[in-house]
């Protein structure tokens, strides 16, 4: 079997749909025309351009907004705060990855449409939760097939909607 890896994106989906975690990890391509995804990209491109710099961490790119007292602040732009738990844990996961490479930082989630921001701090409790989630994601993605679909409100905007439900 190919080497399957946990990523920040999988952390995000873990809190939404575990079937989707499996589908993404196995490279099953979601519907790229999904308008909800496009809206997210558009907002990301239009907002917060001014302070922006990018750093690469393995295969992910993170937006670095500023440096404060020797620490970096990384940011993530989200289209809505509807899935804020997912967004918090995804950003915390990036902070954790950076910390393991010797870079301390904090995070800020931005919801430009709602004119809202939230700080994300990597506490010991969050690290314990992330360790647990990473183990569970590995368990999920090494299953031979995904769990059956379960109807949730996210399905409506999900790129796998047709795949799961037609
Ligand atoms: S359509 Fe629903 S069940 Fe299927 S992957 Fe998306 S969220 Fe999960």
mmCIF file of C-alpha atoms and ligand atoms in Angstrom:
data_model
loop_
_atom_site.group_PDB
_atom_site.id
_atom_site.type_symbol
_atom_site.label_atom_id
_atom_site.label_comp_id
_atom_site.label_asym_id
_atom_site.label_seq_id
_atom_site.Cartn_x
_atom_site.Cartn_y
_atom_site.Cartn_z
ATOM 1 C CA UNK A 1 0.000 0.000 0.000
ATOM 2 C CA UNK A 2 1.188 3.547 -0.719
ATOM 3 C CA UNK A 3 2.473 5.616 2.194
ATOM 4 C CA UNK A 4 -0.520 7.539 3.512
ATOM 5 C CA UNK A 5 0.152 10.681 5.486
ATOM 6 C CA UNK A 6 -1.765 12.915 7.853
ATOM 7 C CA UNK A 7 -2.076 16.512 6.644
ATOM 8 C CA UNK A 8 -3.676 19.681 7.951
ATOM 9 C CA UNK A 9 -6.485 19.240 5.450
ATOM 10 C CA UNK A 10 -7.261 15.793 6.837
ATOM 11 C CA UNK A 11 -7.318 17.253 10.348
ATOM 12 C CA UNK A 12 -9.913 19.752 9.115
ATOM 13 C CA UNK A 13 -12.128 17.072 7.590
ATOM 14 C CA UNK A 14 -11.738 14.781 10.590
ATOM 15 C CA UNK A 15 -14.073 17.034 12.531
ATOM 16 C CA UNK A 16 -16.608 17.102 9.695
ATOM 17 C CA UNK A 17 -16.746 13.717 7.961
ATOM 18 C CA UNK A 18 -14.502 10.695 8.485
ATOM 19 C CA UNK A 19 -15.526 9.216 5.152
ATOM 20 C CA UNK A 20 -14.161 12.324 3.476
ATOM 21 C CA UNK A 21 -10.859 11.854 5.348
ATOM 22 C CA UNK A 22 -10.485 8.444 3.728
ATOM 23 C CA UNK A 23 -11.495 9.668 0.233
ATOM 24 C CA UNK A 24 -9.069 12.592 0.326
ATOM 25 C CA UNK A 25 -6.199 10.550 1.708
ATOM 26 C CA UNK A 26 -6.661 8.057 -1.120
ATOM 27 C CA UNK A 27 -6.541 10.786 -3.765
ATOM 28 C CA UNK A 28 -10.134 10.430 -4.889
ATOM 29 C CA UNK A 29 -10.691 13.726 -6.637
ATOM 30 C CA UNK A 30 -13.590 15.839 -5.437
ATOM 31 C CA UNK A 31 -15.710 17.953 -7.756
ATOM 32 C CA UNK A 32 -13.512 20.990 -8.419
ATOM 33 C CA UNK A 33 -16.447 22.977 -9.804
ATOM 34 C CA UNK A 34 -18.125 23.033 -6.442
ATOM 35 C CA UNK A 35 -19.075 26.705 -6.019
ATOM 36 C CA UNK A 36 -18.517 26.690 -2.277
ATOM 37 C CA UNK A 37 -14.859 25.758 -2.787
ATOM 38 C CA UNK A 38 -14.464 28.460 -5.437
ATOM 39 C CA UNK A 39 -15.911 31.097 -3.133
ATOM 40 C CA UNK A 40 -13.355 30.116 -0.508
ATOM 41 C CA UNK A 41 -10.517 30.507 -2.979
ATOM 42 C CA UNK A 42 -11.825 33.863 -4.129
ATOM 43 C CA UNK A 43 -12.026 35.256 -0.609
ATOM 44 C CA UNK A 44 -8.566 33.919 0.138
ATOM 45 C CA UNK A 45 -7.130 35.653 -2.900
ATOM 46 C CA UNK A 46 -8.828 38.981 -2.261
ATOM 47 C CA UNK A 47 -8.299 39.444 1.463
ATOM 48 C CA UNK A 48 -5.329 40.204 3.653
ATOM 49 C CA UNK A 49 -2.882 40.510 0.780
ATOM 50 C CA UNK A 50 -0.987 43.373 2.370
ATOM 51 C CA UNK A 51 0.870 41.636 5.228
ATOM 52 C CA UNK A 52 1.228 38.342 3.520
ATOM 53 C CA UNK A 53 4.314 36.137 3.185
ATOM 54 C CA UNK A 54 4.371 32.457 2.568
ATOM 55 C CA UNK A 55 6.486 29.691 4.065
ATOM 56 C CA UNK A 56 6.557 26.059 3.049
ATOM 57 C CA UNK A 57 6.362 23.288 5.574
ATOM 58 C CA UNK A 58 6.849 19.987 3.782
ATOM 59 C CA UNK A 59 4.110 20.028 1.203
ATOM 60 C CA UNK A 60 2.012 22.716 2.852
ATOM 61 C CA UNK A 61 2.249 26.433 2.415
ATOM 62 C CA UNK A 62 1.453 28.669 5.343
ATOM 63 C CA UNK A 63 0.688 32.338 5.366
ATOM 64 C CA UNK A 64 2.904 34.219 7.769
ATOM 65 C CA UNK A 65 1.412 37.507 8.758
ATOM 66 C CA UNK A 66 3.922 38.990 11.139
ATOM 67 C CA UNK A 67 6.642 38.351 13.690
ATOM 68 C CA UNK A 68 6.013 39.242 17.279
ATOM 69 C CA UNK A 69 8.713 39.022 19.956
ATOM 70 C CA UNK A 70 10.693 36.442 18.023
ATOM 71 C CA UNK A 71 7.649 34.306 17.326
ATOM 72 C CA UNK A 72 5.867 34.027 14.041
ATOM 73 C CA UNK A 73 2.152 34.412 13.613
ATOM 74 C CA UNK A 74 0.633 32.205 10.972
ATOM 75 C CA UNK A 75 -2.772 32.860 9.560
ATOM 76 C CA UNK A 76 -5.485 30.982 7.828
ATOM 77 C CA UNK A 77 -8.280 32.638 5.925
ATOM 78 C CA UNK A 78 -11.606 30.841 6.102
ATOM 79 C CA UNK A 79 -14.801 31.592 4.262
ATOM 80 C CA UNK A 80 -16.974 31.192 7.332
ATOM 81 C CA UNK A 81 -16.731 30.398 11.024
ATOM 82 C CA UNK A 82 -19.304 27.639 10.645
ATOM 83 C CA UNK A 83 -16.676 24.916 11.027
ATOM 84 C CA UNK A 84 -14.571 26.752 13.554
ATOM 85 C CA UNK A 85 -13.568 23.639 15.529
ATOM 86 C CA UNK A 86 -12.081 22.142 12.369
ATOM 87 C CA UNK A 87 -10.324 25.394 11.541
ATOM 88 C CA UNK A 88 -8.868 25.726 15.058
ATOM 89 C CA UNK A 89 -7.485 22.209 15.083
ATOM 90 C CA UNK A 90 -6.077 22.484 11.555
ATOM 91 C CA UNK A 91 -4.183 25.627 12.431
ATOM 92 C CA UNK A 92 -3.061 24.113 15.749
ATOM 93 C CA UNK A 93 -1.728 21.151 13.772
ATOM 94 C CA UNK A 94 0.404 23.489 11.642
ATOM 95 C CA UNK A 95 1.695 25.169 14.805
ATOM 96 C CA UNK A 96 2.543 21.739 16.184
ATOM 97 C CA UNK A 97 4.446 20.808 13.009
ATOM 98 C CA UNK A 98 6.390 24.070 13.210
ATOM 99 C CA UNK A 99 7.161 23.507 16.881
ATOM 100 C CA UNK A 100 8.571 20.068 16.066
ATOM 101 C CA UNK A 101 10.924 21.858 13.679
ATOM 102 C CA UNK A 102 11.993 24.292 16.409
ATOM 103 C CA UNK A 103 9.806 27.213 15.329
ATOM 104 C CA UNK A 104 7.478 28.637 17.953
ATOM 105 C CA UNK A 105 4.472 30.537 16.828
ATOM 106 C CA UNK A 106 0.854 31.336 17.304
ATOM 107 C CA UNK A 107 -2.001 31.378 14.889
ATOM 108 C CA UNK A 108 -4.825 33.584 13.834
ATOM 109 C CA UNK A 109 -7.958 32.499 12.042
ATOM 110 C CA UNK A 110 -9.567 35.092 9.837
ATOM 111 C CA UNK A 111 -13.114 35.230 8.611
ATOM 112 C CA UNK A 112 -13.119 38.244 6.288
ATOM 113 C CA UNK A 113 -16.767 37.934 5.311
ATOM 114 C CA UNK A 114 -17.725 38.124 8.971
ATOM 115 C CA UNK A 115 -15.003 40.643 9.853
ATOM 116 C CA UNK A 116 -13.892 38.297 12.623
ATOM 117 C CA UNK A 117 -10.534 36.973 13.884
ATOM 118 C CA UNK A 118 -9.590 34.395 16.479
ATOM 119 C CA UNK A 119 -6.251 33.555 18.031
ATOM 120 C CA UNK A 120 -5.153 29.908 18.165
ATOM 121 C CA UNK A 121 -2.640 28.854 20.809
ATOM 122 C CA UNK A 122 -0.903 25.490 20.955
ATOM 123 C CA UNK A 123 -1.499 24.395 24.551
ATOM 124 C CA UNK A 124 -0.530 21.023 26.061
ATOM 125 C CA UNK A 125 -4.190 19.998 26.011
ATOM 126 C CA UNK A 126 -4.409 20.786 22.305
ATOM 127 C CA UNK A 127 -1.242 18.774 21.648
ATOM 128 C CA UNK A 128 -2.686 15.734 23.455
ATOM 129 C CA UNK A 129 -5.866 16.049 21.373
ATOM 130 C CA UNK A 130 -3.848 16.359 18.156
ATOM 131 C CA UNK A 131 -1.793 13.250 18.986
ATOM 132 C CA UNK A 132 -5.048 11.359 19.497
ATOM 133 C CA UNK A 133 -6.575 12.677 16.275
ATOM 134 C CA UNK A 134 -3.460 11.853 14.220
ATOM 135 C CA UNK A 135 -3.568 8.268 15.488
ATOM 136 C CA UNK A 136 -7.254 8.000 14.670
ATOM 137 C CA UNK A 137 -6.775 9.456 11.170
ATOM 138 C CA UNK A 138 -4.073 6.874 10.487
ATOM 139 C CA UNK A 139 -6.451 4.160 11.660
ATOM 140 C CA UNK A 140 -9.171 5.505 9.309
ATOM 141 C CA UNK A 141 -7.013 5.895 6.223
ATOM 142 C CA UNK A 142 -5.400 2.477 6.530
ATOM 143 C CA UNK A 143 -8.857 0.845 6.480
ATOM 144 C CA UNK A 144 -9.373 -0.973 3.158
ATOM 145 C CA UNK A 145 -12.447 1.140 2.340
ATOM 146 C CA UNK A 146 -14.170 4.297 3.574
ATOM 147 C CA UNK A 147 -16.980 4.185 6.075
ATOM 148 C CA UNK A 148 -20.450 4.422 4.455
ATOM 149 C CA UNK A 149 -21.799 7.942 3.843
ATOM 150 C CA UNK A 150 -23.875 9.569 6.543
ATOM 151 C CA UNK A 151 -26.101 12.499 5.674
ATOM 152 C CA UNK A 152 -24.888 15.647 7.407
ATOM 153 C CA UNK A 153 -25.475 19.302 6.618
ATOM 154 C CA UNK A 154 -22.000 19.569 5.057
ATOM 155 C CA UNK A 155 -22.932 17.048 2.315
ATOM 156 C CA UNK A 156 -24.839 19.782 0.467
ATOM 157 C CA UNK A 157 -21.634 21.721 -0.239
ATOM 158 C CA UNK A 158 -19.229 18.813 -0.332
ATOM 159 C CA UNK A 159 -17.221 18.073 -3.454
ATOM 160 C CA UNK A 160 -17.975 14.370 -2.958
ATOM 161 C CA UNK A 161 -21.748 14.895 -2.897
ATOM 162 C CA UNK A 162 -22.381 13.185 -6.227
ATOM 163 C CA UNK A 163 -19.895 10.444 -5.462
ATOM 164 C CA UNK A 164 -21.598 9.640 -2.167
ATOM 165 C CA UNK A 165 -25.224 10.174 -3.012
ATOM 166 C CA UNK A 166 -25.977 9.479 -6.694
HETATM 167 S S1 LIG B 1 -20.926 14.039 0.697
HETATM 168 FE FE1 LIG B 1 -21.283 13.894 2.895
HETATM 169 S S2 LIG B 1 -20.824 11.769 3.413
HETATM 170 FE FE2 LIG B 1 -19.891 12.182 1.420
HETATM 171 S S3 LIG B 1 -17.823 12.787 1.863
HETATM 172 FE FE3 LIG B 1 -19.022 14.646 1.710
HETATM 173 S S4 LIG B 1 -19.659 15.125 3.791
HETATM 174 FE FE4 LIG B 1 -18.959 12.992 3.763
#
